[in-house]
mmCIF file of C-alpha atoms in Angstrom:
data_model
loop_
_atom_site.group_PDB
_atom_site.id
_atom_site.type_symbol
_atom_site.label_atom_id
_atom_site.label_comp_id
_atom_site.label_asym_id
_atom_site.label_seq_id
_atom_site.Cartn_x
_atom_site.Cartn_y
_atom_site.Cartn_z
ATOM 1 C CA MET A 1 0.000 0.000 0.000
ATOM 2 C CA THR A 2 1.385 3.387 -0.965
ATOM 3 C CA VAL A 3 1.797 6.344 1.376
ATOM 4 C CA ARG A 4 -0.995 8.197 -0.426
ATOM 5 C CA GLU A 5 -3.421 5.301 0.081
ATOM 6 C CA VAL A 6 -2.514 5.025 3.774
ATOM 7 C CA THR A 7 -3.026 8.771 4.228
ATOM 8 C CA ALA A 8 -6.371 8.666 2.425
ATOM 9 C CA GLU A 9 -7.527 5.748 4.553
ATOM 10 C CA ALA A 10 -6.469 7.506 7.773
ATOM 11 C CA GLY A 11 -8.291 10.644 6.678
ATOM 12 C CA SER A 12 -11.435 8.670 5.962
ATOM 13 C CA ASP A 13 -11.223 7.012 9.390
ATOM 14 C CA GLN A 14 -11.010 10.452 11.003
ATOM 15 C CA THR A 15 -14.147 11.590 9.219
ATOM 16 C CA ARG A 16 -15.878 8.351 10.200
ATOM 17 C CA PRO A 17 -15.368 7.669 13.921
ATOM 18 C CA GLY A 18 -14.471 4.090 14.625
ATOM 19 C CA GLY A 19 -14.010 3.342 10.934
ATOM 20 C CA ALA A 20 -17.778 2.861 10.566
ATOM 21 C CA ALA A 21 -19.352 2.857 7.136
ATOM 22 C CA PRO A 22 -20.911 6.155 6.072
ATOM 23 C CA ARG A 23 -24.657 6.516 6.455
ATOM 24 C CA ARG A 24 -26.687 5.925 3.352
ATOM 25 C CA LYS A 25 -28.244 9.021 1.921
ATOM 26 C CA ARG A 26 -31.952 9.167 2.676
ATOM 27 C CA LEU A 27 -34.199 9.281 -0.364
ATOM 28 C CA PRO A 28 -36.458 12.316 -0.830
ATOM 29 C CA LEU A 29 -40.036 12.010 0.350
ATOM 30 C CA ARG A 30 -41.434 12.260 -3.172
ATOM 31 C CA THR A 31 -39.226 9.383 -4.315
ATOM 32 C CA ARG A 32 -40.271 7.205 -1.410
ATOM 33 C CA LEU A 33 -43.959 7.952 -2.012
ATOM 34 C CA ARG A 34 -43.586 7.066 -5.689
ATOM 35 C CA ARG A 35 -41.792 3.845 -4.766
ATOM 36 C CA ASP A 36 -44.153 2.659 -1.993
ATOM 37 C CA TRP A 37 -47.529 3.994 -3.154
ATOM 38 C CA GLN A 38 -49.023 0.477 -3.429
ATOM 39 C CA LEU A 39 -48.190 -0.306 0.201
ATOM 40 C CA LEU A 40 -49.464 3.077 1.343
ATOM 41 C CA ALA A 41 -52.731 2.571 -0.543
ATOM 42 C CA MET A 42 -53.169 -0.818 1.119
ATOM 43 C CA VAL A 43 -52.599 0.625 4.596
ATOM 44 C CA ALA A 44 -54.682 3.786 4.052
ATOM 45 C CA PRO A 45 -58.167 2.331 4.894
ATOM 46 C CA GLY A 46 -56.942 0.873 8.180
ATOM 47 C CA PHE A 47 -55.173 4.106 9.031
ATOM 48 C CA VAL A 48 -58.348 6.139 8.377
ATOM 49 C CA ILE A 49 -60.425 3.799 10.549
ATOM 50 C CA LEU A 50 -57.823 3.985 13.335
ATOM 51 C CA LEU A 51 -57.736 7.775 13.088
ATOM 52 C CA ILE A 52 -61.521 8.167 13.216
ATOM 53 C CA PHE A 53 -62.353 5.632 15.918
ATOM 54 C CA SER A 54 -59.203 5.677 18.089
ATOM 55 C CA TYR A 55 -57.368 8.988 17.843
ATOM 56 C CA LEU A 56 -60.058 11.591 17.182
ATOM 57 C CA PRO A 57 -62.110 10.495 20.241
ATOM 58 C CA ILE A 58 -59.078 11.351 22.399
ATOM 59 C CA LEU A 59 -60.001 15.002 21.884
ATOM 60 C CA GLY A 60 -63.195 14.302 23.831
ATOM 61 C CA ASN A 61 -61.178 13.927 27.026
ATOM 62 C CA VAL A 62 -61.409 17.689 27.353
ATOM 63 C CA ILE A 63 -64.872 17.280 28.925
ATOM 64 C CA ALA A 64 -63.156 15.718 31.972
ATOM 65 C CA PHE A 65 -62.186 19.298 32.862
ATOM 66 C CA GLN A 66 -65.593 20.808 32.085
ATOM 67 C CA ASP A 67 -69.086 20.868 33.460
ATOM 68 C CA TYR A 68 -70.100 19.503 30.098
ATOM 69 C CA ASN A 69 -73.646 20.090 28.892
ATOM 70 C CA PRO A 70 -74.397 18.507 25.486
ATOM 71 C CA TYR A 71 -77.537 20.666 25.090
ATOM 72 C CA VAL A 72 -75.675 23.985 25.095
ATOM 73 C CA GLY A 73 -75.426 25.544 21.643
ATOM 74 C CA SER A 74 -76.717 24.291 18.332
ATOM 75 C CA ASN A 75 -74.053 21.624 17.637
ATOM 76 C CA PRO A 76 -71.522 19.470 19.508
ATOM 77 C CA LEU A 77 -68.723 21.961 18.875
ATOM 78 C CA ASP A 78 -70.731 24.735 20.547
ATOM 79 C CA ALA A 79 -71.321 22.416 23.504
ATOM 80 C CA PHE A 80 -67.557 22.005 23.921
ATOM 81 C CA VAL A 81 -66.905 25.705 23.614
ATOM 82 C CA GLN A 82 -69.731 26.996 25.804
ATOM 83 C CA SER A 83 -69.521 24.433 28.644
ATOM 84 C CA ASN A 84 -67.969 25.829 31.818
ATOM 85 C CA TRP A 85 -64.384 24.924 32.683
ATOM 86 C CA ILE A 86 -64.004 23.542 36.204
ATOM 87 C CA GLY A 87 -60.408 22.303 36.102
ATOM 88 C CA PHE A 88 -59.902 19.229 38.266
ATOM 89 C CA GLY A 89 -63.320 19.457 39.879
ATOM 90 C CA GLN A 90 -64.540 16.209 38.297
ATOM 91 C CA PHE A 91 -61.456 14.382 39.550
ATOM 92 C CA GLN A 92 -62.016 15.701 43.087
ATOM 93 C CA LEU A 93 -65.572 14.337 43.026
ATOM 94 C CA LEU A 94 -64.349 11.064 41.541
ATOM 95 C CA PHE A 95 -61.627 10.458 44.136
ATOM 96 C CA ALA A 96 -64.049 11.273 46.945
ATOM 97 C CA ASP A 97 -66.622 8.750 45.690
ATOM 98 C CA PRO A 98 -66.518 5.422 47.606
ATOM 99 C CA ALA A 99 -68.299 3.695 44.705
ATOM 100 C CA PHE A 100 -65.406 4.546 42.394
ATOM 101 C CA TRP A 101 -62.799 3.078 44.732
ATOM 102 C CA HIS A 102 -64.935 -0.037 45.209
ATOM 103 C CA ALA A 103 -65.098 -0.518 41.431
ATOM 104 C CA PHE A 104 -61.351 0.161 41.221
ATOM 105 C CA ARG A 105 -60.562 -2.521 43.820
ATOM 106 C CA ASN A 106 -62.861 -5.028 42.124
ATOM 107 C CA THR A 107 -61.166 -4.364 38.775
ATOM 108 C CA LEU A 108 -57.677 -4.851 40.202
ATOM 109 C CA ALA A 109 -58.708 -8.053 42.005
ATOM 110 C CA ILE A 110 -60.237 -9.566 38.858
ATOM 111 C CA THR A 111 -57.211 -8.549 36.764
ATOM 112 C CA ALA A 112 -54.754 -10.098 39.232
ATOM 113 C CA PHE A 113 -56.814 -13.295 39.455
ATOM 114 C CA GLN A 114 -57.000 -13.645 35.670
ATOM 115 C CA LEU A 115 -53.288 -12.942 35.251
ATOM 116 C CA VAL A 116 -52.521 -15.918 37.493
ATOM 117 C CA PHE A 117 -55.200 -18.372 36.358
ATOM 118 C CA PHE A 118 -55.961 -17.304 32.770
ATOM 119 C CA PHE A 119 -52.854 -15.797 31.187
ATOM 120 C CA PRO A 120 -50.707 -19.013 31.355
ATOM 121 C CA LEU A 121 -53.433 -21.252 29.864
ATOM 122 C CA PRO A 122 -53.025 -20.191 26.195
ATOM 123 C CA ILE A 123 -49.285 -20.860 26.537
ATOM 124 C CA LEU A 124 -49.878 -24.373 27.868
ATOM 125 C CA LEU A 125 -52.522 -25.102 25.239
ATOM 126 C CA ALA A 126 -50.251 -23.865 22.453
ATOM 127 C CA ILE A 127 -47.422 -26.126 23.659
ATOM 128 C CA VAL A 128 -49.787 -29.124 23.779
ATOM 129 C CA LEU A 129 -51.166 -28.423 20.298
ATOM 130 C CA HIS A 130 -47.675 -27.897 18.901
ATOM 131 C CA SER A 131 -46.560 -31.279 20.257
ATOM 132 C CA LEU A 132 -49.345 -33.187 18.456
ATOM 133 C CA LEU A 133 -48.010 -35.202 15.548
ATOM 134 C CA SER A 134 -51.329 -35.606 13.746
ATOM 135 C CA SER A 135 -52.109 -32.439 11.786
ATOM 136 C CA ARG A 136 -55.726 -33.559 11.351
ATOM 137 C CA LEU A 137 -56.233 -33.927 15.105
ATOM 138 C CA ARG A 138 -54.476 -30.596 15.718
ATOM 139 C CA GLY A 139 -56.736 -28.834 13.233
ATOM 140 C CA PHE A 140 -59.874 -30.329 14.797
ATOM 141 C CA ILE A 141 -58.891 -29.264 18.311
ATOM 142 C CA GLN A 142 -57.976 -25.773 17.113
ATOM 143 C CA THR A 143 -61.372 -25.395 15.438
ATOM 144 C CA VAL A 144 -63.174 -26.472 18.600
ATOM 145 C CA VAL A 145 -61.263 -24.177 20.960
ATOM 146 C CA TYR A 146 -61.311 -21.192 18.562
ATOM 147 C CA LEU A 147 -65.082 -21.281 18.018
ATOM 148 C CA PRO A 148 -66.249 -19.752 21.360
ATOM 149 C CA HIS A 149 -64.231 -16.597 20.646
ATOM 150 C CA PHE A 150 -66.785 -15.668 17.983
ATOM 151 C CA PHE A 151 -69.735 -16.000 20.384
ATOM 152 C CA SER A 152 -71.150 -12.838 21.924
ATOM 153 C CA TRP A 153 -71.086 -12.440 25.684
ATOM 154 C CA VAL A 154 -74.874 -12.808 25.706
ATOM 155 C CA LEU A 155 -74.524 -16.284 24.254
ATOM 156 C CA VAL A 156 -71.630 -17.176 26.574
ATOM 157 C CA VAL A 157 -73.513 -16.124 29.704
ATOM 158 C CA SER A 158 -76.658 -17.903 28.459
ATOM 159 C CA PHE A 159 -74.635 -21.092 27.966
ATOM 160 C CA PHE A 160 -73.270 -20.930 31.519
ATOM 161 C CA VAL A 161 -76.762 -20.284 32.889
ATOM 162 C CA ALA A 162 -78.059 -23.323 31.003
ATOM 163 C CA MET A 163 -75.235 -25.439 32.395
ATOM 164 C CA PHE A 164 -74.720 -24.088 35.930
ATOM 165 C CA GLY A 165 -77.831 -22.026 36.718
ATOM 166 C CA GLY A 166 -80.487 -22.907 39.268
ATOM 167 C CA ALA A 167 -82.494 -24.734 36.595
ATOM 168 C CA GLY A 168 -79.439 -25.808 34.605
ATOM 169 C CA LEU A 169 -78.045 -29.213 33.788
ATOM 170 C CA LEU A 170 -75.687 -29.393 36.783
ATOM 171 C CA ALA A 171 -78.399 -28.418 39.289
ATOM 172 C CA GLN A 172 -80.884 -30.916 37.870
ATOM 173 C CA THR A 173 -78.304 -33.703 37.949
ATOM 174 C CA MET A 174 -77.426 -32.943 41.578
ATOM 175 C CA ARG A 175 -81.126 -32.879 42.578
ATOM 176 C CA GLU A 176 -81.716 -36.246 40.925
ATOM 177 C CA ALA A 177 -78.754 -37.578 42.897
ATOM 178 C CA GLY A 178 -80.293 -36.271 46.136
ATOM 179 C CA MET A 179 -77.737 -33.494 46.630
ATOM 180 C CA GLU A 180 -78.205 -29.782 47.206
ATOM 181 C CA PRO A 181 -77.344 -27.925 43.961
ATOM 182 C CA TRP A 182 -74.480 -25.467 44.027
ATOM 183 C CA ASN A 183 -75.194 -21.770 43.872
ATOM 184 C CA VAL A 184 -72.887 -20.969 40.962
ATOM 185 C CA MET A 185 -74.479 -18.178 38.935
ATOM 186 C CA THR A 186 -75.829 -16.079 41.822
ATOM 187 C CA ASN A 187 -73.104 -16.426 44.457
ATOM 188 C CA PRO A 188 -71.165 -13.140 44.847
ATOM 189 C CA ASP A 189 -68.355 -14.900 46.760
ATOM 190 C CA THR A 190 -67.420 -17.036 43.757
ATOM 191 C CA PHE A 191 -68.220 -14.468 41.065
ATOM 192 C CA ILE A 192 -64.545 -13.837 40.326
ATOM 193 C CA ILE A 193 -64.075 -17.557 39.574
ATOM 194 C CA LEU A 194 -67.191 -17.570 37.402
ATOM 195 C CA VAL A 195 -66.139 -14.655 35.181
ATOM 196 C CA THR A 196 -62.639 -16.104 34.843
ATOM 197 C CA ALA A 197 -64.074 -19.476 33.791
ATOM 198 C CA GLU A 198 -66.264 -17.717 31.225
ATOM 199 C CA ALA A 199 -63.283 -15.795 29.865
ATOM 200 C CA VAL A 200 -61.208 -18.979 29.676
ATOM 201 C CA TRP A 201 -63.906 -20.869 27.759
ATOM 202 C CA LYS A 202 -64.398 -17.982 25.349
ATOM 203 C CA ASP A 203 -60.836 -16.811 24.646
ATOM 204 C CA VAL A 204 -58.267 -19.400 25.684
ATOM 205 C CA GLY A 205 -58.219 -20.958 22.217
ATOM 206 C CA TRP A 206 -57.943 -17.629 20.439
ATOM 207 C CA GLY A 207 -55.037 -16.643 22.683
ATOM 208 C CA THR A 208 -52.981 -19.596 21.435
ATOM 209 C CA ILE A 209 -52.621 -18.186 17.912
ATOM 210 C CA VAL A 210 -49.719 -15.875 18.742
ATOM 211 C CA PHE A 211 -47.924 -18.543 20.774
ATOM 212 C CA LEU A 212 -48.348 -21.162 18.046
ATOM 213 C CA ALA A 213 -46.819 -18.705 15.585
ATOM 214 C CA ALA A 214 -43.907 -18.141 17.968
ATOM 215 C CA LEU A 215 -43.405 -21.893 18.394
ATOM 216 C CA SER A 216 -43.229 -22.373 14.634
ATOM 217 C CA THR A 217 -40.209 -20.031 14.472
ATOM 218 C CA ILE A 218 -38.091 -22.124 16.845
ATOM 219 C CA ASP A 219 -35.390 -24.033 14.957
ATOM 220 C CA GLN A 220 -36.267 -27.738 14.981
ATOM 221 C CA ASN A 221 -32.573 -28.583 14.802
ATOM 222 C CA LEU A 222 -32.286 -27.453 18.409
ATOM 223 C CA TYR A 223 -34.752 -30.141 19.499
ATOM 224 C CA GLU A 224 -32.937 -32.780 17.460
ATOM 225 C CA ALA A 225 -29.559 -31.788 18.887
ATOM 226 C CA ALA A 226 -30.934 -31.776 22.436
ATOM 227 C CA ALA A 227 -32.536 -35.202 21.928
ATOM 228 C CA ALA A 228 -29.250 -36.535 20.550
ATOM 229 C CA ASP A 229 -27.512 -35.281 23.695
ATOM 230 C CA GLY A 230 -29.986 -37.195 25.853
ATOM 231 C CA ALA A 231 -32.313 -34.340 26.848
ATOM 232 C CA GLY A 232 -35.798 -35.562 27.703
ATOM 233 C CA ARG A 233 -39.129 -33.954 26.888
ATOM 234 C CA TRP A 234 -39.159 -31.742 29.985
ATOM 235 C CA ARG A 235 -35.580 -30.554 29.511
ATOM 236 C CA ARG A 236 -36.310 -29.626 25.894
ATOM 237 C CA LEU A 237 -39.392 -27.769 27.050
ATOM 238 C CA TRP A 238 -37.472 -25.878 29.750
ATOM 239 C CA HIS A 239 -34.306 -25.069 27.785
ATOM 240 C CA ILE A 240 -35.659 -24.594 24.226
ATOM 241 C CA THR A 241 -39.418 -24.057 24.082
ATOM 242 C CA LEU A 242 -39.892 -21.629 26.958
ATOM 243 C CA PRO A 243 -36.829 -19.480 26.076
ATOM 244 C CA GLY A 244 -38.147 -19.306 22.521
ATOM 245 C CA LEU A 245 -41.526 -18.113 23.791
ATOM 246 C CA ARG A 246 -40.162 -15.713 26.397
ATOM 247 C CA PRO A 247 -40.044 -12.549 24.206
ATOM 248 C CA VAL A 248 -43.657 -13.071 23.108
ATOM 249 C CA ILE A 249 -44.776 -13.822 26.673
ATOM 250 C CA VAL A 250 -43.128 -10.653 27.969
ATOM 251 C CA LEU A 251 -44.634 -8.563 25.171
ATOM 252 C CA LEU A 252 -48.187 -9.840 25.720
ATOM 253 C CA LEU A 253 -47.826 -9.543 29.490
ATOM 254 C CA ILE A 254 -46.836 -5.880 29.156
ATOM 255 C CA LEU A 255 -49.792 -5.214 26.861
ATOM 256 C CA ARG A 256 -52.115 -7.021 29.273
ATOM 257 C CA LEU A 257 -50.878 -4.907 32.175
ATOM 258 C CA GLY A 258 -51.539 -1.775 30.139
ATOM 259 C CA ASP A 259 -55.134 -2.948 29.737
ATOM 260 C CA ALA A 260 -55.391 -4.092 33.344
ATOM 261 C CA LEU A 261 -58.273 -1.772 34.254
ATOM 262 C CA SER A 262 -60.389 -2.905 31.286
ATOM 263 C CA VAL A 263 -61.657 -6.326 32.327
ATOM 264 C CA GLY A 264 -64.831 -6.091 30.255
ATOM 265 C CA PHE A 265 -68.259 -4.503 30.124
ATOM 266 C CA GLU A 266 -70.947 -6.777 28.663
ATOM 267 C CA GLN A 267 -69.923 -9.785 30.727
ATOM 268 C CA PHE A 268 -70.321 -7.885 34.002
ATOM 269 C CA LEU A 269 -73.368 -5.869 32.980
ATOM 270 C CA LEU A 270 -75.283 -9.025 32.047
ATOM 271 C CA GLN A 271 -74.633 -10.644 35.449
ATOM 272 C CA ARG A 272 -74.913 -7.554 37.641
ATOM 273 C CA ASP A 273 -78.480 -8.215 38.760
ATOM 274 C CA ALA A 274 -77.751 -11.882 39.552
ATOM 275 C CA VAL A 275 -74.823 -11.337 41.930
ATOM 276 C CA GLY A 276 -75.310 -7.698 42.992
ATOM 277 C CA ARG A 277 -73.374 -4.509 42.427
ATOM 278 C CA GLN A 278 -70.848 -5.142 45.199
ATOM 279 C CA ALA A 279 -69.374 -8.165 43.428
ATOM 280 C CA SER A 280 -69.777 -7.209 39.771
ATOM 281 C CA GLU A 281 -69.072 -3.477 39.650
ATOM 282 C CA VAL A 282 -65.911 -2.705 37.668
ATOM 283 C CA LEU A 283 -64.678 0.567 36.197
ATOM 284 C CA ASP A 284 -66.382 0.059 32.842
ATOM 285 C CA THR A 285 -69.792 -0.591 34.409
ATOM 286 C CA PHE A 286 -69.172 2.236 36.899
ATOM 287 C CA VAL A 287 -68.718 4.684 34.017
ATOM 288 C CA TYR A 288 -71.925 3.435 32.419
ATOM 289 C CA HIS A 289 -74.126 3.601 35.511
ATOM 290 C CA PHE A 290 -72.716 6.764 37.093
ATOM 291 C CA SER A 291 -71.999 8.751 33.931
ATOM 292 C CA ILE A 292 -73.713 7.686 30.742
ATOM 293 C CA ALA A 293 -76.972 6.591 32.364
ATOM 294 C CA THR A 294 -77.172 9.810 34.397
ATOM 295 C CA GLY A 295 -75.936 12.193 31.687
ATOM 296 C CA ASN A 296 -72.908 13.295 33.728
ATOM 297 C CA TYR A 297 -70.472 12.806 30.869
ATOM 298 C CA GLY A 298 -67.633 14.816 32.387
ATOM 299 C CA TYR A 299 -67.602 12.512 35.408
ATOM 300 C CA GLY A 300 -67.257 9.438 33.192
ATOM 301 C CA ALA A 301 -64.570 11.117 31.095
ATOM 302 C CA ALA A 302 -62.577 11.792 34.271
ATOM 303 C CA ALA A 303 -62.836 8.120 35.251
ATOM 304 C CA GLY A 304 -61.770 7.016 31.766
ATOM 305 C CA LEU A 305 -58.835 9.429 31.733
ATOM 306 C CA PHE A 306 -57.690 8.166 35.137
ATOM 307 C CA LYS A 307 -57.913 4.572 33.884
ATOM 308 C CA ALA A 308 -55.839 5.444 30.807
ATOM 309 C CA ALA A 309 -53.198 7.196 32.934
ATOM 310 C CA VAL A 310 -52.873 4.173 35.231
ATOM 311 C CA GLY A 311 -52.587 1.861 32.205
ATOM 312 C CA LEU A 312 -49.832 4.026 30.715
ATOM 313 C CA CYS A 313 -47.884 3.942 33.994
ATOM 314 C CA LEU A 314 -48.213 0.161 34.155
ATOM 315 C CA ILE A 315 -46.949 -0.215 30.576
ATOM 316 C CA LEU A 316 -43.928 2.014 31.216
ATOM 317 C CA ALA A 317 -43.092 0.233 34.467
ATOM 318 C CA ALA A 318 -43.473 -3.248 32.971
ATOM 319 C CA ASN A 319 -41.408 -2.283 29.937
ATOM 320 C CA LYS A 320 -38.657 -0.949 32.216
ATOM 321 C CA VAL A 321 -38.619 -4.221 34.141
ATOM 322 C CA ALA A 322 -38.423 -6.121 30.833
ATOM 323 C CA HIS A 323 -35.345 -4.077 29.838
ATOM 324 C CA MET A 324 -33.748 -4.845 33.201
ATOM 325 C CA LEU A 325 -34.320 -8.559 32.557
ATOM 326 C CA GLY A 326 -32.701 -8.328 29.139
ATOM 327 C CA GLU A 327 -35.869 -8.373 27.043
ATOM 328 C CA ARG A 328 -36.777 -5.891 24.332
ATOM 329 C CA GLY A 329 -40.330 -5.234 25.568
ATOM 330 C CA ILE A 330 -42.686 -3.194 23.399
ATOM 331 C CA TYR A 331 -40.093 -0.547 22.583
ATOM 332 C CA SER A 332 -36.464 0.312 23.249
ATOM 333 C CA ARG A 333 -34.264 3.343 22.765
ATOM 334 C CA SER A 334 -31.670 1.469 20.763
#
């Protein structure tokens, strides 16, 4: 190498710290639009729907700081403009309401219970389905367990009433056997178990889809190498399958924590009269009964905004813990 070439290379290293390759020049926006217009056209309908139904309604949170009256003015925009601003007055009323804190505690209890007894079940079912050798049997089981996801909550609750209600199949069978039937559908003490069982029957199969996709990405050569080294079924599960699923499990767990205060609406509203408000009241039904049904929309907006703020804090905290454990989480700065 000549002296001139060495000097040129040293000069280029000085302009590029660490000898890194220069950054590629970014294409102009017009060029990128011309290149990717088919993809943008395909995404556009979904983006418009997301904008209309998810992002524009966020502007309505302003009524949490107003004494909102929808009948002021001649249109909804006038109602926003002419309603009186009260600052954090709605939040002061909300935090002083014992009914709100009761619904908040019920929501947290149901979320914690379902995280322990519901969240792991799709993982276990996905592992079992993935281990089946017969594709025909696997497809049949998947069809059976996926089907309840498409049932409405009205149909799900009606099915449980027909099976476990006072005049249901279980009660009739126990009476014929000379036993006292169990109080399943109207017992407030076991309501948390009932709603979890309903959620499991409805959604456990649907929740396996993501985990089955993650299992299909694990290199099968790892299983063959582990089997050749004498690793049994449980060792392969512990050292290959679960580590392969861990990023997906962490991601879905973080997303579930962010939605921790949204345990459902229809399911609890349909069974509220059977078990009573003390057992079935959650934040979603609280907003309906104490805001929408009474016309106090600012009060409900304050409750919804508080729920969203708590969910955001839970997501950030869970994502931070995931980074500390070496996982990527839902986002990272790198």
